[in-house]
PDB file of C-alpha atoms and ligand atoms in Angstrom:
ATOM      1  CA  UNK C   1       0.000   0.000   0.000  1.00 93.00           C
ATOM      2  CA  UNK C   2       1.232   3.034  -1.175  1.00 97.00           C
ATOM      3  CA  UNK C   3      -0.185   6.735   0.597  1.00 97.00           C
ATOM      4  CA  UNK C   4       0.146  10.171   0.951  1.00 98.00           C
ATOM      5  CA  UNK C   5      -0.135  12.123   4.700  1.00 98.00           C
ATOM      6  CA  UNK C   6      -1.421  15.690   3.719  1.00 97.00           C
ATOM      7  CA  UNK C   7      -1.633  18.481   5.809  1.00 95.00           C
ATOM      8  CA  UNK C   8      -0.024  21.394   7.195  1.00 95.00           C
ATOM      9  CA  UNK C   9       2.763  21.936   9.456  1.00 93.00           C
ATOM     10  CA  UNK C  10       2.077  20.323  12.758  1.00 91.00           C
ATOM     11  CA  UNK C  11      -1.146  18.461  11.568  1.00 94.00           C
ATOM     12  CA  UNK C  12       0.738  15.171  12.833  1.00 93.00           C
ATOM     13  CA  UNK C  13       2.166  13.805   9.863  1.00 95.00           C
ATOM     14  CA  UNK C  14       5.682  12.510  10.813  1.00 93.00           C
ATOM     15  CA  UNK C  15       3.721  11.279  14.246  1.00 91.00           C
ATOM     16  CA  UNK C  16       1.392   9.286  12.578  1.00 96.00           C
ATOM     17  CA  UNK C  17       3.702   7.718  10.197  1.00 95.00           C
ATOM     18  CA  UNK C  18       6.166   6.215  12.743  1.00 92.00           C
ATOM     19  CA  UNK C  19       2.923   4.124  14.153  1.00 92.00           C
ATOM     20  CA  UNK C  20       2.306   3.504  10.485  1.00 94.00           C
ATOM     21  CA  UNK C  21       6.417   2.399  10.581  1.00 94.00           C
ATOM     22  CA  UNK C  22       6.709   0.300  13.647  1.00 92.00           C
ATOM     23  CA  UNK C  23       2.893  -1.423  13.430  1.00 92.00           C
ATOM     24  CA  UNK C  24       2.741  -2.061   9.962  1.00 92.00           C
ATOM     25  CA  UNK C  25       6.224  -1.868   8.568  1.00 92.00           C
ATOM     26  CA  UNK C  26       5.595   1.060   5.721  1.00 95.00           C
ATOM     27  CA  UNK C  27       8.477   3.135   5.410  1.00 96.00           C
ATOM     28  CA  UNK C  28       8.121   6.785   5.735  1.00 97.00           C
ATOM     29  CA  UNK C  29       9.599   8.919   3.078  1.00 97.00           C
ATOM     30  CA  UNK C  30       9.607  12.054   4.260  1.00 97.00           C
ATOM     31  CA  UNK C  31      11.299  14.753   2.415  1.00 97.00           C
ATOM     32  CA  UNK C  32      11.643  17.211   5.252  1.00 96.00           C
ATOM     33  CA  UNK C  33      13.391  14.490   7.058  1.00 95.00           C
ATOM     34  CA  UNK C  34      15.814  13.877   3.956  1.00 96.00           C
ATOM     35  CA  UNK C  35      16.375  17.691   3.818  1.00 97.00           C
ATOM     36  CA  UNK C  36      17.195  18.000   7.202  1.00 94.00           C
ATOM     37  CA  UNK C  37      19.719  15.117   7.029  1.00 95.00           C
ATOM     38  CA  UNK C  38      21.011  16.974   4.143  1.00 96.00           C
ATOM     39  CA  UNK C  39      21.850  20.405   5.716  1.00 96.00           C
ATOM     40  CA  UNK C  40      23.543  18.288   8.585  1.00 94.00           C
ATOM     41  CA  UNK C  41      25.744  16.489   5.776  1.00 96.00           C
ATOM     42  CA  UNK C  42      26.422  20.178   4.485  1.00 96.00           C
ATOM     43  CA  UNK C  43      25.864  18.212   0.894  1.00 95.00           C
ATOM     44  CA  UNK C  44      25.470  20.331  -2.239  1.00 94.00           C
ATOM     45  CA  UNK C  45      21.444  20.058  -1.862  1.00 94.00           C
ATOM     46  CA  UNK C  46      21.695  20.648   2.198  1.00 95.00           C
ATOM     47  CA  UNK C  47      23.604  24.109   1.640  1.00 95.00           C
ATOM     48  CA  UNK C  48      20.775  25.150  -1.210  1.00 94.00           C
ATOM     49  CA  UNK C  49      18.011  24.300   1.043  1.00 96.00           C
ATOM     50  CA  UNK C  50      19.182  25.134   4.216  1.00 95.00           C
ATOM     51  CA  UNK C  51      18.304  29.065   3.690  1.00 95.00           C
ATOM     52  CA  UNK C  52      14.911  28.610   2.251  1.00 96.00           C
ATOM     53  CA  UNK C  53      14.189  25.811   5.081  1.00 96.00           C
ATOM     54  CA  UNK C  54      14.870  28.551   7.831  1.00 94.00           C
ATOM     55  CA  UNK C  55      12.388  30.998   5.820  1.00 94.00           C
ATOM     56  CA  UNK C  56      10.025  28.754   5.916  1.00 94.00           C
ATOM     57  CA  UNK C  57       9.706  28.487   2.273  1.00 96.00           C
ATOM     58  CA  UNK C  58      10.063  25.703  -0.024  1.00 97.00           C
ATOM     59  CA  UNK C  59      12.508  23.933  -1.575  1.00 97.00           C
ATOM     60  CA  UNK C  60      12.624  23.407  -5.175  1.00 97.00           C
ATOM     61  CA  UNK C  61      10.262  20.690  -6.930  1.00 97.00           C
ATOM     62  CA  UNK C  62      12.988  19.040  -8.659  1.00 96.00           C
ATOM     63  CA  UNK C  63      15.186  18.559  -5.705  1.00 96.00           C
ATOM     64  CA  UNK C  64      12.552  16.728  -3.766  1.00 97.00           C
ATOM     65  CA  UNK C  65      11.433  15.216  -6.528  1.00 97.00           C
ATOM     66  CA  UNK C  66      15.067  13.404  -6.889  1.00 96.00           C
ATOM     67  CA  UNK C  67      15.377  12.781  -3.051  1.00 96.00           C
ATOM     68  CA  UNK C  68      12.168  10.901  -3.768  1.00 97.00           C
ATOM     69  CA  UNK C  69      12.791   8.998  -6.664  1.00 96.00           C
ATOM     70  CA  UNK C  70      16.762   7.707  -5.242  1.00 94.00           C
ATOM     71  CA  UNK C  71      14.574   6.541  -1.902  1.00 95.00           C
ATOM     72  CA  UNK C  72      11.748   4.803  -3.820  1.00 94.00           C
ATOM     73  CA  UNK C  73      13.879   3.402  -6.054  1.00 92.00           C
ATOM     74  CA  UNK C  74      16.151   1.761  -3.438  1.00 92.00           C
ATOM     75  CA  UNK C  75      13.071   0.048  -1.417  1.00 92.00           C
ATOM     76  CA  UNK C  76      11.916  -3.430  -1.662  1.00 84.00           C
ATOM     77  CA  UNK C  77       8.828  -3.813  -3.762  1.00 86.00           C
ATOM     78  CA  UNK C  78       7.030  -5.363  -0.825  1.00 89.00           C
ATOM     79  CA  UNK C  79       7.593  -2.524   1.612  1.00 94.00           C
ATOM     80  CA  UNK C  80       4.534   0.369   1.767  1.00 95.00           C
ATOM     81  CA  UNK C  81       5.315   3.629   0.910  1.00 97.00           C
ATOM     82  CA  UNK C  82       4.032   6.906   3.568  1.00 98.00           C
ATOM     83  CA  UNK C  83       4.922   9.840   1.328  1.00 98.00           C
ATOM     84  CA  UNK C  84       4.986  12.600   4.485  1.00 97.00           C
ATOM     85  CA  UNK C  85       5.485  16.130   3.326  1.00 96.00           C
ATOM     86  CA  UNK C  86       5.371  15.524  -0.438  1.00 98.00           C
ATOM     87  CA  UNK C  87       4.154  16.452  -2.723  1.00 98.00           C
ATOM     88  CA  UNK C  88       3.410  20.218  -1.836  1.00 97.00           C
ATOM     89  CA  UNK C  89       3.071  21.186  -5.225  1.00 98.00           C
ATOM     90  CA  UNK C  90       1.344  20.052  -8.424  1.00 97.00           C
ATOM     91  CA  UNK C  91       4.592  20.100  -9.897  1.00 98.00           C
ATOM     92  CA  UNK C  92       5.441  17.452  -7.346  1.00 98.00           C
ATOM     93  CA  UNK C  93       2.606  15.850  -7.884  1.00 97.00           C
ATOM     94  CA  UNK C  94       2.587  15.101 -11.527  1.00 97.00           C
ATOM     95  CA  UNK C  95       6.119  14.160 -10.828  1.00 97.00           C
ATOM     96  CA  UNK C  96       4.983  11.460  -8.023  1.00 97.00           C
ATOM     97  CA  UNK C  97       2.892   9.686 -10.722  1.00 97.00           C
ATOM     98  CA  UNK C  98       5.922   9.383 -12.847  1.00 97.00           C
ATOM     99  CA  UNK C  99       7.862   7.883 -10.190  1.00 96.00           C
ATOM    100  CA  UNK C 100       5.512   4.748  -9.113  1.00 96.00           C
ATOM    101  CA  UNK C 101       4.973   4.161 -12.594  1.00 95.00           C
ATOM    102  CA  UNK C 102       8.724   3.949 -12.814  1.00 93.00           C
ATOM    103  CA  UNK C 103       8.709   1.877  -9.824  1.00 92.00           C
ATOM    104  CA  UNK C 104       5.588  -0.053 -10.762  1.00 92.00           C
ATOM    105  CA  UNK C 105       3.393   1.388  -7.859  1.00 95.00           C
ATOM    106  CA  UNK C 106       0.247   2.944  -7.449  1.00 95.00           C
ATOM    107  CA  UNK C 107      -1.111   5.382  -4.982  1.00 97.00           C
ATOM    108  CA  UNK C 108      -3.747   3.823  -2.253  1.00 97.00           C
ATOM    109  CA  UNK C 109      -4.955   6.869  -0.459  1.00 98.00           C
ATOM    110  CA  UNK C 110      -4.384  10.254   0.383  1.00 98.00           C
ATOM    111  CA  UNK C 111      -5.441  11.041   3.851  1.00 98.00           C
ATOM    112  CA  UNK C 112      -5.850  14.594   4.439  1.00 97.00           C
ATOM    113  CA  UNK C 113      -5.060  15.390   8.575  1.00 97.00           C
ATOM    114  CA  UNK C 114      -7.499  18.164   8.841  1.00 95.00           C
ATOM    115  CA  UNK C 115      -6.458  20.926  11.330  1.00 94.00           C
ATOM    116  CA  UNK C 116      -7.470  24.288  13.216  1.00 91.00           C
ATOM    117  CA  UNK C 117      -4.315  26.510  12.573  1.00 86.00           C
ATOM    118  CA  UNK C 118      -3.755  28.407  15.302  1.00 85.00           C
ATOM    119  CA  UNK C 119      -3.617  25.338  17.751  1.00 87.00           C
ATOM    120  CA  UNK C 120      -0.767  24.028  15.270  1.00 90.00           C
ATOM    121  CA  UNK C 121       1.553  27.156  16.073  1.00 91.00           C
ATOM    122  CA  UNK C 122       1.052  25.828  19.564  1.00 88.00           C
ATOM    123  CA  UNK C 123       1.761  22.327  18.466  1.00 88.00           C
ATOM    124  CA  UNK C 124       4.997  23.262  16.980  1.00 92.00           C
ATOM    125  CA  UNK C 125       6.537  25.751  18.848  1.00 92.00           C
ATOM    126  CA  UNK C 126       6.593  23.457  21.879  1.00 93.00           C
ATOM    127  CA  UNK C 127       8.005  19.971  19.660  1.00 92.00           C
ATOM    128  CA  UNK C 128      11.258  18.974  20.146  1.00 95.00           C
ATOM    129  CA  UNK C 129      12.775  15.309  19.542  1.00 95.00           C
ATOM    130  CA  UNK C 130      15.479  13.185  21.178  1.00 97.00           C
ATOM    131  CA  UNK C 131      18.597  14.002  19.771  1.00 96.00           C
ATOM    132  CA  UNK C 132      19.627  10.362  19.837  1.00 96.00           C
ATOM    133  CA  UNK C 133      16.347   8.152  18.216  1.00 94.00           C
ATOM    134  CA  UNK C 134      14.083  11.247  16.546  1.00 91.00           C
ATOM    135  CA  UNK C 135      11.304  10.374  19.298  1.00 92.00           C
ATOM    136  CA  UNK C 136       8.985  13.011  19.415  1.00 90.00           C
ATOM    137  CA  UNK C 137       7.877  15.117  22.212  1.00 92.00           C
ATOM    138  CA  UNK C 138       6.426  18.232  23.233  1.00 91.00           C
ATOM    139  CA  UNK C 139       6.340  20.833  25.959  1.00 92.00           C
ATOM    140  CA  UNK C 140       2.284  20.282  26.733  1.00 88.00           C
ATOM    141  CA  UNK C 141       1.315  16.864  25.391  1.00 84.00           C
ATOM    142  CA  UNK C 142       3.900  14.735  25.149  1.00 88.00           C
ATOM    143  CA  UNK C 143       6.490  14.693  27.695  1.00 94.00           C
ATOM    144  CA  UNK C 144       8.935  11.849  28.849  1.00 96.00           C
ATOM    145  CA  UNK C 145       7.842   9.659  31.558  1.00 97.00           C
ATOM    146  CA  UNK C 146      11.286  10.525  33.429  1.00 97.00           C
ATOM    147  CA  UNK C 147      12.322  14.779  33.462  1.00 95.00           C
ATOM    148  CA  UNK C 148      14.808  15.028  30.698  1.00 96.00           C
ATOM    149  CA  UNK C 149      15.231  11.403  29.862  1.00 97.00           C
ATOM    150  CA  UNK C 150      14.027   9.818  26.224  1.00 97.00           C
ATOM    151  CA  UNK C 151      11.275   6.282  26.495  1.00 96.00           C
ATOM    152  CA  UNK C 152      12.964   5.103  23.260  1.00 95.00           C
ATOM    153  CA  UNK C 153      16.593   5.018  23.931  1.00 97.00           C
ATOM    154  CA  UNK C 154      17.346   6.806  27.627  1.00 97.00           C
ATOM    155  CA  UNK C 155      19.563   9.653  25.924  1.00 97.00           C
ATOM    156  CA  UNK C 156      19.313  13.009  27.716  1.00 97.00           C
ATOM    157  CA  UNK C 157      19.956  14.976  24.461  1.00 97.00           C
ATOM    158  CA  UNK C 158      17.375  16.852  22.860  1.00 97.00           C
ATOM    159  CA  UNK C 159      16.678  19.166  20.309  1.00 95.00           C
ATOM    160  CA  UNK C 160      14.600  21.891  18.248  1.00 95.00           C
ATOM    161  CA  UNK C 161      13.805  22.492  15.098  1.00 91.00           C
ATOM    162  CA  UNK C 162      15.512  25.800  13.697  1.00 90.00           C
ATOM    163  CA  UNK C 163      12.079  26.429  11.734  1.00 91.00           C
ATOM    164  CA  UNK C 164       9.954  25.826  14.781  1.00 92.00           C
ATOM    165  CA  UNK C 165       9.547  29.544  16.086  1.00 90.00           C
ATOM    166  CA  UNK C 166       6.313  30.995  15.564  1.00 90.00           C
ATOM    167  CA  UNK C 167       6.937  33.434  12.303  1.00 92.00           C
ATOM    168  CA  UNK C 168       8.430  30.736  10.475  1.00 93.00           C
ATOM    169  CA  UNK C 169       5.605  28.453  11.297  1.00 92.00           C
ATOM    170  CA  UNK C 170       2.793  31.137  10.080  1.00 92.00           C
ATOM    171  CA  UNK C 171       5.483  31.474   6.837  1.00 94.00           C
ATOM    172  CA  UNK C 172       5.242  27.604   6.129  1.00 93.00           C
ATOM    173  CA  UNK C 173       1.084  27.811   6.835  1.00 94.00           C
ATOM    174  CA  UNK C 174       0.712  30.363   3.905  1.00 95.00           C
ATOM    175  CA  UNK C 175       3.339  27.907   1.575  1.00 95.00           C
ATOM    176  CA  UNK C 176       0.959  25.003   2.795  1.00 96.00           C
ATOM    177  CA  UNK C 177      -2.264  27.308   1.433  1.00 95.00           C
ATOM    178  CA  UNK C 178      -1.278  28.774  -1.757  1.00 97.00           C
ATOM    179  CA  UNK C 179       0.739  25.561  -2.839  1.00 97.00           C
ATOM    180  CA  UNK C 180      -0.067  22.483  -1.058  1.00 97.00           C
ATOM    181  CA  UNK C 181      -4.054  22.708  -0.200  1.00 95.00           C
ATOM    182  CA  UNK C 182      -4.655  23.387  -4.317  1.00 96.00           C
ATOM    183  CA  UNK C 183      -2.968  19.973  -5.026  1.00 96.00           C
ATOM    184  CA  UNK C 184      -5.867  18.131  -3.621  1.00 96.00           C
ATOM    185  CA  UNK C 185      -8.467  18.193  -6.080  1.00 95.00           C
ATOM    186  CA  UNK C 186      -5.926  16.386  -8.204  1.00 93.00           C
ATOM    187  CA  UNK C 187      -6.334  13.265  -6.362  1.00 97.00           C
ATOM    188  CA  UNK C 188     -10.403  14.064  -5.511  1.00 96.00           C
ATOM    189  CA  UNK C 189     -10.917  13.580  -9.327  1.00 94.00           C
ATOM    190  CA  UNK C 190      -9.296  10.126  -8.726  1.00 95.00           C
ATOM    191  CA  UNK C 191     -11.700   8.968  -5.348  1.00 96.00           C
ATOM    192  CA  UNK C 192      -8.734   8.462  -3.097  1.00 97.00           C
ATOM    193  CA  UNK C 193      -8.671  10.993  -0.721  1.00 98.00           C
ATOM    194  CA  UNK C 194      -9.697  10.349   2.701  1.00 98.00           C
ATOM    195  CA  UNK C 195     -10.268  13.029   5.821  1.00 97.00           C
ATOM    196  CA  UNK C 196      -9.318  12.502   9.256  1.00 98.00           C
ATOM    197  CA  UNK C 197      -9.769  14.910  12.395  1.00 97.00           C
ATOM    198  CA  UNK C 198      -6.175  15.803  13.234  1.00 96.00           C
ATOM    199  CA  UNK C 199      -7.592  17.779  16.429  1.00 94.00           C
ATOM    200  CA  UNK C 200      -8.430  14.231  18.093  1.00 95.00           C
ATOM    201  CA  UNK C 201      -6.257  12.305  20.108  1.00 91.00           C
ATOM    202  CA  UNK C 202      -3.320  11.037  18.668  1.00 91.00           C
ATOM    203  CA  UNK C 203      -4.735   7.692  19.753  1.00 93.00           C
ATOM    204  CA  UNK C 204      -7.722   8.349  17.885  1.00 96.00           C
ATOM    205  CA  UNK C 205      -5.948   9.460  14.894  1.00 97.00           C
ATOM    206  CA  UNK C 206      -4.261   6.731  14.385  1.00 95.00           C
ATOM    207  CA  UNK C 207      -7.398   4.673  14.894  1.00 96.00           C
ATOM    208  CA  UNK C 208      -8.858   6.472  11.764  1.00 97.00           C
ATOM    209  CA  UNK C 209      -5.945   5.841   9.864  1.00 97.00           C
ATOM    210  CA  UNK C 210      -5.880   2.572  10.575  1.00 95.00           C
ATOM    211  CA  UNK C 211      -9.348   1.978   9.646  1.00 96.00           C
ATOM    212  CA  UNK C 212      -9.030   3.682   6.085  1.00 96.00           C
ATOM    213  CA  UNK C 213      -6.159   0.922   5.147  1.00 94.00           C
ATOM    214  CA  UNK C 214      -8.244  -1.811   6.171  1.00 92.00           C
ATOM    215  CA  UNK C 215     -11.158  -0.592   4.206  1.00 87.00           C
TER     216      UNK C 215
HETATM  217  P1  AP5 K   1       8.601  19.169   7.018  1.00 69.93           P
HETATM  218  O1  AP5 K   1       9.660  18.568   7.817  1.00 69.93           O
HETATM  219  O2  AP5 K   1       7.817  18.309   6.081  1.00 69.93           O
HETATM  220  O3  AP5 K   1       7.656  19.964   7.986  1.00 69.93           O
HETATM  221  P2  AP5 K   1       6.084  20.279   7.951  1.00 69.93           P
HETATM  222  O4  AP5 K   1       5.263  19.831   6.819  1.00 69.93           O
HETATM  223  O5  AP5 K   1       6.080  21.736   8.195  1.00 69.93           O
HETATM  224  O6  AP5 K   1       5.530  19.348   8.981  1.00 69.93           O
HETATM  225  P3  AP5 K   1       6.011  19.126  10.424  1.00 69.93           P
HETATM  226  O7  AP5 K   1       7.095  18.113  10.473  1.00 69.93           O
HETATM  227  O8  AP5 K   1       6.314  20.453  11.075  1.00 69.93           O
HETATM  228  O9  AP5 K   1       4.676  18.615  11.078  1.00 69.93           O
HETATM  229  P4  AP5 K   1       3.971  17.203  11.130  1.00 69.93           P
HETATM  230  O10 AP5 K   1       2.683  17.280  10.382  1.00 69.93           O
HETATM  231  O11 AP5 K   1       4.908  16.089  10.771  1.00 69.93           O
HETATM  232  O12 AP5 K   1       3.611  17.175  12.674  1.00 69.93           O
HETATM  233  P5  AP5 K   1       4.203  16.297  13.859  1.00 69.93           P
HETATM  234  O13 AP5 K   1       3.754  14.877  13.739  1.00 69.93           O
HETATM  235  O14 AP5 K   1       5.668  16.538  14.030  1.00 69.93           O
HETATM  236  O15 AP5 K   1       9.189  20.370   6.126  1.00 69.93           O
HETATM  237  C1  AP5 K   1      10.090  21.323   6.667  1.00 69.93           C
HETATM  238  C2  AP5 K   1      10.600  22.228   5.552  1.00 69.93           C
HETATM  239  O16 AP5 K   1      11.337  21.454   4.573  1.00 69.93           O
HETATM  240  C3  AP5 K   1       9.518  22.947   4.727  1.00 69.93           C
HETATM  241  O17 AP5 K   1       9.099  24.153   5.352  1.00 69.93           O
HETATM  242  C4  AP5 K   1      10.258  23.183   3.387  1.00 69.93           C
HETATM  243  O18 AP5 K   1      11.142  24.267   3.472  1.00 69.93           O
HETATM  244  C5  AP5 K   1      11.081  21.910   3.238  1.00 69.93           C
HETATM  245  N1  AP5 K   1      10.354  20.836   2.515  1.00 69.93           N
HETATM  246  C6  AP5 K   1      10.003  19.615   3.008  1.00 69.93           C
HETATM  247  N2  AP5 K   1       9.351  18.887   2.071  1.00 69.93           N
HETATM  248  C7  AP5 K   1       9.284  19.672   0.965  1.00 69.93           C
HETATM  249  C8  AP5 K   1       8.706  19.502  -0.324  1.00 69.93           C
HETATM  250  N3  AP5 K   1       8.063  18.360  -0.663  1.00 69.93           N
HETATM  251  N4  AP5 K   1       8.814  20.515  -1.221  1.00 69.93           N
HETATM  252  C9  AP5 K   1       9.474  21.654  -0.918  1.00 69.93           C
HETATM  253  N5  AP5 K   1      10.038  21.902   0.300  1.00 69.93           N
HETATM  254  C10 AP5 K   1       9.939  20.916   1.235  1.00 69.93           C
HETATM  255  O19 AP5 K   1       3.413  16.939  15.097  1.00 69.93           O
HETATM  256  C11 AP5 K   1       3.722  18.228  15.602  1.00 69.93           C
HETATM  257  C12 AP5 K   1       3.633  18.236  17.136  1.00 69.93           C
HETATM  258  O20 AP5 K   1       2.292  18.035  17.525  1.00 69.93           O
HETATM  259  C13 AP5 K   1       4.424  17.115  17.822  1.00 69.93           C
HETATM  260  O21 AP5 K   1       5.001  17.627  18.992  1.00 69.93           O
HETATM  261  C14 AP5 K   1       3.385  16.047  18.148  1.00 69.93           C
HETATM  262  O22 AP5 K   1       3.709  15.307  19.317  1.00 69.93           O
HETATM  263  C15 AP5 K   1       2.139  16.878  18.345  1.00 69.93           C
HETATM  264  N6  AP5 K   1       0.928  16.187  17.872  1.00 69.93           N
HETATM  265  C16 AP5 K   1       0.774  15.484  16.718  1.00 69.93           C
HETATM  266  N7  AP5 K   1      -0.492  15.029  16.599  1.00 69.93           N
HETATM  267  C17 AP5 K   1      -1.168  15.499  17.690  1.00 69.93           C
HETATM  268  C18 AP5 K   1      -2.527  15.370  18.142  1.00 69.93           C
HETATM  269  N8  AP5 K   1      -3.450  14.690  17.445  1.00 69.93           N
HETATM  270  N9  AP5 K   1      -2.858  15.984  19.320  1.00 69.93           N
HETATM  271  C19 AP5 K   1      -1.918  16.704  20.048  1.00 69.93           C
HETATM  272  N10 AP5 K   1      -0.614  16.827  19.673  1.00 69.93           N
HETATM  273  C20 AP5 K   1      -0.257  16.250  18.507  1.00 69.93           C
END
């Protein structure tokens, strides 16, 4: 099964696909993950993206497009695909039906995380992740059972997103509207998109999702 996690910064995305990774062994592509890793690397892409990133902008369709294609291209046919974060254009798009033809895939479902905005700045500014495993937290909702010490792994490293302050956030909202929201009746024409509340419990979000796949 092969689907796309839509919505806008903070909707829950990358939290939904790691149940989607560890319960039912998709992999997550996620191209603000590989564009992260990238800036760390200081690789030719990381230093071209690493600006726009921190404006809260976004990167250009035919470098994500590539990251994309190289990690599709290396998984096992038998492995599920989460596409989290792209596409976020229809440039993208059109260019994501190229590559599962390529890879002789087809796309499932889109599952739109529908959001209120302003509760997402609060979701994000207060996010941070174990430096060690990725585990995410936040400030409000999700803290570690032990003060300062990660579930996963027991590091007591942690870290913030550089983009996670609240004018970048309302920056990457206004991307997500103009760019990313416009991309959906694309796959409406095609019956395959899917709503979920994102405002529910994580629990329950993950409940809806996993009731969508076994439909
Ligand atoms: P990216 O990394 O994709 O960031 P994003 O889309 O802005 O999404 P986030 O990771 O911020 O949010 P999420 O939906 O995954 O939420 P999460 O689960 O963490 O992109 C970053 C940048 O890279 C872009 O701005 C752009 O510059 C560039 N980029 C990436 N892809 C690109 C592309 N395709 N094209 C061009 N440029 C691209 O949840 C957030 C917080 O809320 C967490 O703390 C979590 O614990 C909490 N939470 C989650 N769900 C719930 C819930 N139901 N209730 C309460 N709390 C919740």
């Amino acid at each position: 099964m092969n689907i796309i996690l839509l919505g806008p910064p903070g909707a829950g995305k990358g939290t939904q696909s790691a149940n989607l990774v560890e319960h039912h062994g998709m992999r997550q592509l996620s191209t603000g993950d590989m564009l992260r890793a990238a800036v760390k690397a200081q690789s030719e892409v990381g230093l071209r993206a690493k600006a726009v990133m921190e404006r809260g902008e976004l990167v250009s369709d035919e470098i994500v497009s590539a990251l994309i294609d190289a990690e599709l291209a290396a998984m096992g046919d038998d492995v599920g695909a989460i596409f989290d974060g792209y596409p976020r254009t229809a440039a993208q798009a059109e260019s994501l039906d190229g590559i599962l033809e390529k890879n002789g895939r087809k796309l499932d479902y889109v599952i739109e995380l529908q959001v209120d905005e302003d509760a997402l700045v609060d979701r994000i500014t207060g996010r941070f992740t174990c430096a060690n495993c990725g585990e995410g937290y936040h400030d409000r909702y999700k803290l570690p059972e032990k003060e300062g010490v990660c579930d996963k792994c027991g590091s007591t490293e942690f870290k913030r997103r550089p983009d996670d302050n609240e004018e970048t956030v309302r920056k990457r909202m206004q991307e997500y509207r103009a760019k990313t929201a416009p991309i959906l009746p694309f796959y409406e024409d095609r019956g395959i998109v899917r709503r979920v509340d994102g405002m529910a419990a994580i629990e329950d979000v993950t409940k809806a999702i996993e009731a969508i796949l076994a439909s």
